[in-house]
Amino acid sequence: SERPAEEVAKGLELVCTLLGNMVREPEEPKFRRIRKGNPNIVGLLGREEEGLLRAAGFEDADGGDALECCAGAGAAGTAGAGEEEDNKEACAARVPLAVIEVLGVAEATRLALRRALEEGDAPGRGALRCQDIAISMALECALLDHVGQRSADCAEAEKKRRRVAEVEDVRSPDRWREVLVSQGGEFVLDGGSLEAWLDSDAAHRTLAHDLLELQTAAMRWYGTGARWHCERWRENVLDPIPSAAVAPEQESSESFARERGSTASSAEVLRQRFEDELRLLREALFAFPEQPGASPALFRESASKGADRAGGDGGSEADCGNGSAGPAECSFVAVAAPERWVISSTVLAVE
């Protein structure tokens, strides 16, 4: 455009004011109607500013003497009284969505113009125009940044929306199976006590969903070692509690004491096993690593045991293929056993 940048900036300020009023009070009728004869509006007609208003939802009204947002809603002769009120309410609910988008573009453009005008204000220099290279580049960068941020915001909002819908599905007595299977939880549909336990309470399903999410993340981040650990837990989740040959730390835990008690029901045992595994994974995944990039010891031990079960040959089944020192390591950093650590130093003589 050959228009002076200062003129366009003032026009954008007026557009931002008009649209900002609608955002603040979307149900106020006076903010959805603009008289074309208004002295402040005349200069916007037929220019980029009018295009922004129309993009926000403004249309011709009163035979072309005004611009009105959602002008067709509740038009006389097209709907009954009840439908007219419904249309107006729907219009008021729709308008902010379009207005916010256009307002963001207008505001980003206005700020870019103001910054460019301040930087380009030099004695003896004529009025800057939008077609000047400095102005056009500033506008292009500002709009690209705005669009990129809006895309990121929309993606995050969509992610939250899907998360809320997924949580609702997990709590639903009809849809929870599909969600858990999508998280790799086919093993829970055993047609027996585990599936019945999940079907009996939404809290049980939420607990299982949280655990499956964390197991999926662990296997994605730490490969074979995490996979061995998670698969072994899934195989053993319904096993009876052994009366002997238990690890000392397990024997002393409250959870084991509760499971071992004769009065503990199968539902309590299952809940405790899921809670213990969830706690164990959280500690392993979010604790500070022994060395930067090292996988948790829990997964290294699981990978070593998995290699033994697979034949102990250190083959590809238990090796992450990352050049680590042995099949027990599934990380970017090989963590040697403590007894193998060697500290050496070299003394250089300085003349």
Short mmCIF file of N, CA, C and O in Angstrom, two decimals, residues 189-256:
data_model
loop_
_atom_site.label_atom_id
_atom_site.label_comp_id
_atom_site.label_asym_id
_atom_site.label_seq_id
_atom_site.Cartn_x
_atom_site.Cartn_y
_atom_site.Cartn_z
N LEU A 189 -7.98 -56.29 29.73
CA LEU A 189 -9.25 -56.90 29.31
C LEU A 189 -9.12 -58.41 29.38
O LEU A 189 -9.15 -59.11 28.37
N ASP A 190 -8.94 -58.90 30.60
CA ASP A 190 -8.71 -60.33 30.79
C ASP A 190 -9.99 -61.12 30.97
O ASP A 190 -9.97 -62.34 31.07
N GLY A 191 -11.13 -60.43 31.01
CA GLY A 191 -12.39 -61.12 31.23
C GLY A 191 -12.53 -61.70 32.62
O GLY A 191 -13.42 -62.51 32.87
N GLY A 192 -11.63 -61.26 33.52
CA GLY A 192 -11.64 -61.81 34.87
C GLY A 192 -11.64 -60.74 35.92
O GLY A 192 -12.27 -59.69 35.79
N SER A 193 -10.84 -60.98 36.98
CA SER A 193 -10.88 -60.10 38.14
C SER A 193 -10.35 -58.70 37.84
O SER A 193 -10.85 -57.72 38.39
N LEU A 194 -9.31 -58.58 36.99
CA LEU A 194 -8.75 -57.26 36.70
C LEU A 194 -9.76 -56.40 35.94
O LEU A 194 -9.98 -55.23 36.28
N GLU A 195 -10.37 -56.95 34.90
CA GLU A 195 -11.35 -56.19 34.15
C GLU A 195 -12.56 -55.84 35.02
O GLU A 195 -13.11 -54.73 34.94
N ALA A 196 -12.97 -56.76 35.87
CA ALA A 196 -14.10 -56.49 36.77
C ALA A 196 -13.75 -55.39 37.76
O ALA A 196 -14.59 -54.55 38.11
N TRP A 197 -12.50 -55.41 38.24
CA TRP A 197 -12.05 -54.37 39.17
C TRP A 197 -12.09 -53.00 38.51
O TRP A 197 -12.53 -52.02 39.11
N LEU A 198 -11.64 -52.91 37.27
CA LEU A 198 -11.67 -51.65 36.54
C LEU A 198 -13.10 -51.21 36.26
O LEU A 198 -13.43 -50.02 36.34
N ASP A 199 -13.95 -52.16 35.93
CA ASP A 199 -15.34 -51.82 35.58
C ASP A 199 -16.14 -51.36 36.79
O ASP A 199 -17.14 -50.68 36.65
N SER A 200 -15.65 -51.67 37.98
CA SER A 200 -16.43 -51.40 39.19
C SER A 200 -16.32 -49.96 39.67
O SER A 200 -17.18 -49.49 40.40
N ASP A 201 -15.26 -49.23 39.28
CA ASP A 201 -15.03 -47.91 39.86
C ASP A 201 -14.24 -47.05 38.87
O ASP A 201 -13.21 -47.48 38.34
N ALA A 202 -14.72 -45.81 38.65
CA ALA A 202 -14.02 -44.90 37.75
C ALA A 202 -12.65 -44.53 38.28
O ALA A 202 -11.71 -44.27 37.51
N ALA A 203 -12.49 -44.50 39.62
CA ALA A 203 -11.18 -44.18 40.19
C ALA A 203 -10.15 -45.25 39.84
O ALA A 203 -8.97 -44.94 39.61
N HIS A 204 -10.59 -46.51 39.77
CA HIS A 204 -9.67 -47.59 39.37
C HIS A 204 -9.22 -47.38 37.92
O HIS A 204 -8.04 -47.57 37.60
N ARG A 205 -10.14 -47.01 37.07
CA ARG A 205 -9.80 -46.80 35.66
C ARG A 205 -8.86 -45.61 35.48
O ARG A 205 -7.95 -45.64 34.65
N THR A 206 -9.08 -44.55 36.27
CA THR A 206 -8.20 -43.39 36.20
C THR A 206 -6.80 -43.76 36.64
O THR A 206 -5.80 -43.34 36.03
N LEU A 207 -6.68 -44.56 37.69
CA LEU A 207 -5.38 -45.02 38.16
C LEU A 207 -4.67 -45.84 37.09
O LEU A 207 -3.48 -45.64 36.80
N ALA A 208 -5.40 -46.76 36.45
CA ALA A 208 -4.81 -47.58 35.39
C ALA A 208 -4.41 -46.73 34.20
O ALA A 208 -3.35 -46.95 33.59
N HIS A 209 -5.22 -45.74 33.86
CA HIS A 209 -4.92 -44.86 32.72
C HIS A 209 -3.63 -44.07 32.99
O HIS A 209 -2.76 -43.95 32.11
N ASP A 210 -3.49 -43.52 34.20
CA ASP A 210 -2.28 -42.77 34.54
C ASP A 210 -1.05 -43.66 34.46
O ASP A 210 0.01 -43.24 33.97
N LEU A 211 -1.17 -44.90 34.93
CA LEU A 211 -0.03 -45.82 34.89
C LEU A 211 0.33 -46.18 33.45
O LEU A 211 1.51 -46.21 33.08
N LEU A 212 -0.66 -46.47 32.63
CA LEU A 212 -0.39 -46.82 31.24
C LEU A 212 0.28 -45.67 30.50
O LEU A 212 1.18 -45.90 29.68
N GLU A 213 -0.14 -44.46 30.77
CA GLU A 213 0.50 -43.30 30.14
C GLU A 213 1.98 -43.22 30.52
O GLU A 213 2.84 -42.96 29.67
N LEU A 214 2.27 -43.44 31.80
CA LEU A 214 3.65 -43.35 32.25
C LEU A 214 4.49 -44.51 31.72
O LEU A 214 5.66 -44.34 31.36
N GLN A 215 3.91 -45.70 31.63
CA GLN A 215 4.64 -46.83 31.05
C GLN A 215 4.95 -46.58 29.58
O GLN A 215 6.05 -46.88 29.10
N THR A 216 3.98 -46.03 28.86
CA THR A 216 4.22 -45.71 27.44
C THR A 216 5.35 -44.71 27.29
O THR A 216 6.22 -44.85 26.42
N ALA A 217 5.35 -43.67 28.14
CA ALA A 217 6.43 -42.68 28.09
C ALA A 217 7.77 -43.31 28.44
O ALA A 217 8.78 -43.02 27.79
N ALA A 218 7.80 -44.16 29.45
CA ALA A 218 9.06 -44.81 29.84
C ALA A 218 9.63 -45.65 28.71
O ALA A 218 10.83 -45.60 28.42
N MET A 219 8.78 -46.42 28.04
CA MET A 219 9.25 -47.27 26.93
C MET A 219 9.71 -46.42 25.75
O MET A 219 10.65 -46.80 25.04
N ARG A 220 9.06 -45.29 25.55
CA ARG A 220 9.48 -44.41 24.45
C ARG A 220 10.81 -43.74 24.75
O ARG A 220 11.64 -43.55 23.86
N TRP A 221 11.03 -43.37 26.01
CA TRP A 221 12.25 -42.65 26.37
C TRP A 221 13.44 -43.58 26.59
O TRP A 221 14.57 -43.22 26.25
N TYR A 222 13.22 -44.76 27.17
CA TYR A 222 14.33 -45.59 27.61
C TYR A 222 14.39 -46.96 26.96
O TYR A 222 15.20 -47.80 27.36
N GLY A 223 13.53 -47.22 25.98
CA GLY A 223 13.69 -48.38 25.14
C GLY A 223 13.55 -49.73 25.83
O GLY A 223 12.64 -49.95 26.63
N THR A 224 14.49 -50.62 25.53
CA THR A 224 14.36 -52.02 25.91
C THR A 224 14.26 -52.25 27.41
O THR A 224 13.45 -53.05 27.87
N GLY A 225 15.09 -51.54 28.18
CA GLY A 225 15.06 -51.75 29.62
C GLY A 225 13.71 -51.43 30.21
O GLY A 225 13.18 -52.18 31.05
N ALA A 226 13.12 -50.30 29.79
CA ALA A 226 11.80 -49.93 30.29
C ALA A 226 10.74 -50.92 29.79
O ALA A 226 9.80 -51.26 30.52
N ARG A 227 10.89 -51.38 28.56
CA ARG A 227 9.92 -52.34 28.02
C ARG A 227 9.94 -53.64 28.80
O ARG A 227 8.89 -54.21 29.12
N TRP A 228 11.15 -54.13 29.12
CA TRP A 228 11.23 -55.36 29.91
C TRP A 228 10.55 -55.17 31.26
O TRP A 228 9.82 -56.04 31.73
N HIS A 229 10.81 -54.04 31.90
CA HIS A 229 10.22 -53.79 33.22
C HIS A 229 8.69 -53.76 33.14
O HIS A 229 8.02 -54.41 33.95
N CYS A 230 8.17 -52.99 32.17
CA CYS A 230 6.71 -52.85 32.08
C CYS A 230 6.03 -54.16 31.70
O CYS A 230 4.97 -54.50 32.25
N GLU A 231 6.63 -54.89 30.78
CA GLU A 231 6.03 -56.17 30.38
C GLU A 231 6.05 -57.18 31.53
O GLU A 231 5.08 -57.93 31.72
N ARG A 232 7.12 -57.18 32.29
CA ARG A 232 7.19 -58.10 33.44
C ARG A 232 6.12 -57.74 34.48
O ARG A 232 5.47 -58.63 35.05
N TRP A 233 5.94 -56.44 34.72
CA TRP A 233 4.91 -56.04 35.69
C TRP A 233 3.53 -56.44 35.19
O TRP A 233 2.70 -56.93 35.97
N ARG A 234 3.27 -56.26 33.91
CA ARG A 234 1.97 -56.61 33.36
C ARG A 234 1.72 -58.12 33.44
O ARG A 234 0.58 -58.55 33.66
N GLU A 235 2.77 -58.90 33.25
CA GLU A 235 2.61 -60.35 33.35
C GLU A 235 2.30 -60.79 34.78
O GLU A 235 1.59 -61.77 34.99
N ASN A 236 2.83 -60.05 35.75
CA ASN A 236 2.75 -60.48 37.15
C ASN A 236 1.68 -59.76 37.95
O ASN A 236 1.54 -60.05 39.15
N VAL A 237 0.95 -58.83 37.34
CA VAL A 237 0.04 -58.02 38.12
C VAL A 237 -1.05 -58.85 38.81
O VAL A 237 -1.54 -58.49 39.88
N LEU A 238 -1.42 -59.98 38.23
CA LEU A 238 -2.46 -60.82 38.82
C LEU A 238 -1.90 -62.00 39.60
O LEU A 238 -2.66 -62.81 40.11
N ASP A 239 -0.56 -62.09 39.67
CA ASP A 239 0.03 -63.21 40.41
C ASP A 239 -0.28 -63.10 41.89
O ASP A 239 -0.35 -61.99 42.44
N PRO A 240 -0.41 -64.24 42.59
CA PRO A 240 -0.59 -64.18 44.05
C PRO A 240 0.68 -63.70 44.72
O PRO A 240 1.78 -63.86 44.19
N ILE A 241 0.55 -63.10 45.90
CA ILE A 241 1.71 -62.62 46.63
C ILE A 241 2.46 -63.82 47.23
O ILE A 241 1.87 -64.63 47.94
N PRO A 242 3.74 -63.96 46.93
CA PRO A 242 4.49 -65.08 47.49
C PRO A 242 4.70 -64.90 48.98
O PRO A 242 4.82 -63.79 49.47
N SER A 243 4.76 -66.01 49.71
CA SER A 243 4.93 -65.95 51.16
C SER A 243 6.40 -65.94 51.57
O SER A 243 6.72 -65.71 52.72
N ALA A 244 7.29 -66.22 50.62
CA ALA A 244 8.71 -66.24 50.94
C ALA A 244 9.50 -65.71 49.77
O ALA A 244 8.98 -65.49 48.69
N ALA A 245 10.81 -65.56 49.98
CA ALA A 245 11.73 -65.13 48.94
C ALA A 245 11.33 -63.78 48.37
O ALA A 245 11.31 -63.59 47.17
N VAL A 246 11.01 -62.84 49.25
CA VAL A 246 10.69 -61.50 48.80
C VAL A 246 11.84 -60.58 49.13
O VAL A 246 12.64 -60.85 50.03
N ALA A 247 11.94 -59.50 48.40
CA ALA A 247 13.01 -58.55 48.64
C ALA A 247 12.81 -57.87 49.99
O ALA A 247 11.68 -57.61 50.38
N PRO A 248 13.88 -57.59 50.72
CA PRO A 248 13.75 -56.98 52.05
C PRO A 248 12.97 -55.67 52.01
O PRO A 248 12.16 -55.41 52.88
N GLU A 249 13.25 -54.82 50.98
CA GLU A 249 12.55 -53.54 50.94
C GLU A 249 11.06 -53.74 50.69
O GLU A 249 10.22 -52.96 51.15
N GLN A 250 10.68 -54.80 49.95
CA GLN A 250 9.26 -55.07 49.71
C GLN A 250 8.61 -55.60 50.98
O GLN A 250 7.49 -55.24 51.32
N GLU A 251 9.35 -56.45 51.70
CA GLU A 251 8.78 -57.06 52.89
C GLU A 251 8.49 -56.02 53.96
O GLU A 251 7.57 -56.17 54.76
N SER A 252 9.28 -54.95 53.98
CA SER A 252 9.11 -53.95 55.00
C SER A 252 8.12 -52.86 54.62
O SER A 252 7.80 -52.01 55.42
N SER A 253 7.66 -52.87 53.40
CA SER A 253 6.77 -51.81 52.95
C SER A 253 5.36 -52.02 53.45
O SER A 253 4.93 -53.15 53.68
N GLU A 254 4.67 -50.88 53.63
CA GLU A 254 3.29 -50.96 54.08
C GLU A 254 2.42 -51.66 53.05
O GLU A 254 1.50 -52.40 53.40
N SER A 255 2.71 -51.40 51.76
CA SER A 255 1.89 -52.00 50.71
C SER A 255 1.98 -53.51 50.76
O SER A 255 0.98 -54.22 50.62
N PHE A 256 3.20 -54.04 50.97
CA PHE A 256 3.34 -55.49 51.04
C PHE A 256 2.62 -56.04 52.26
O PHE A 256 1.98 -57.09 52.20
#
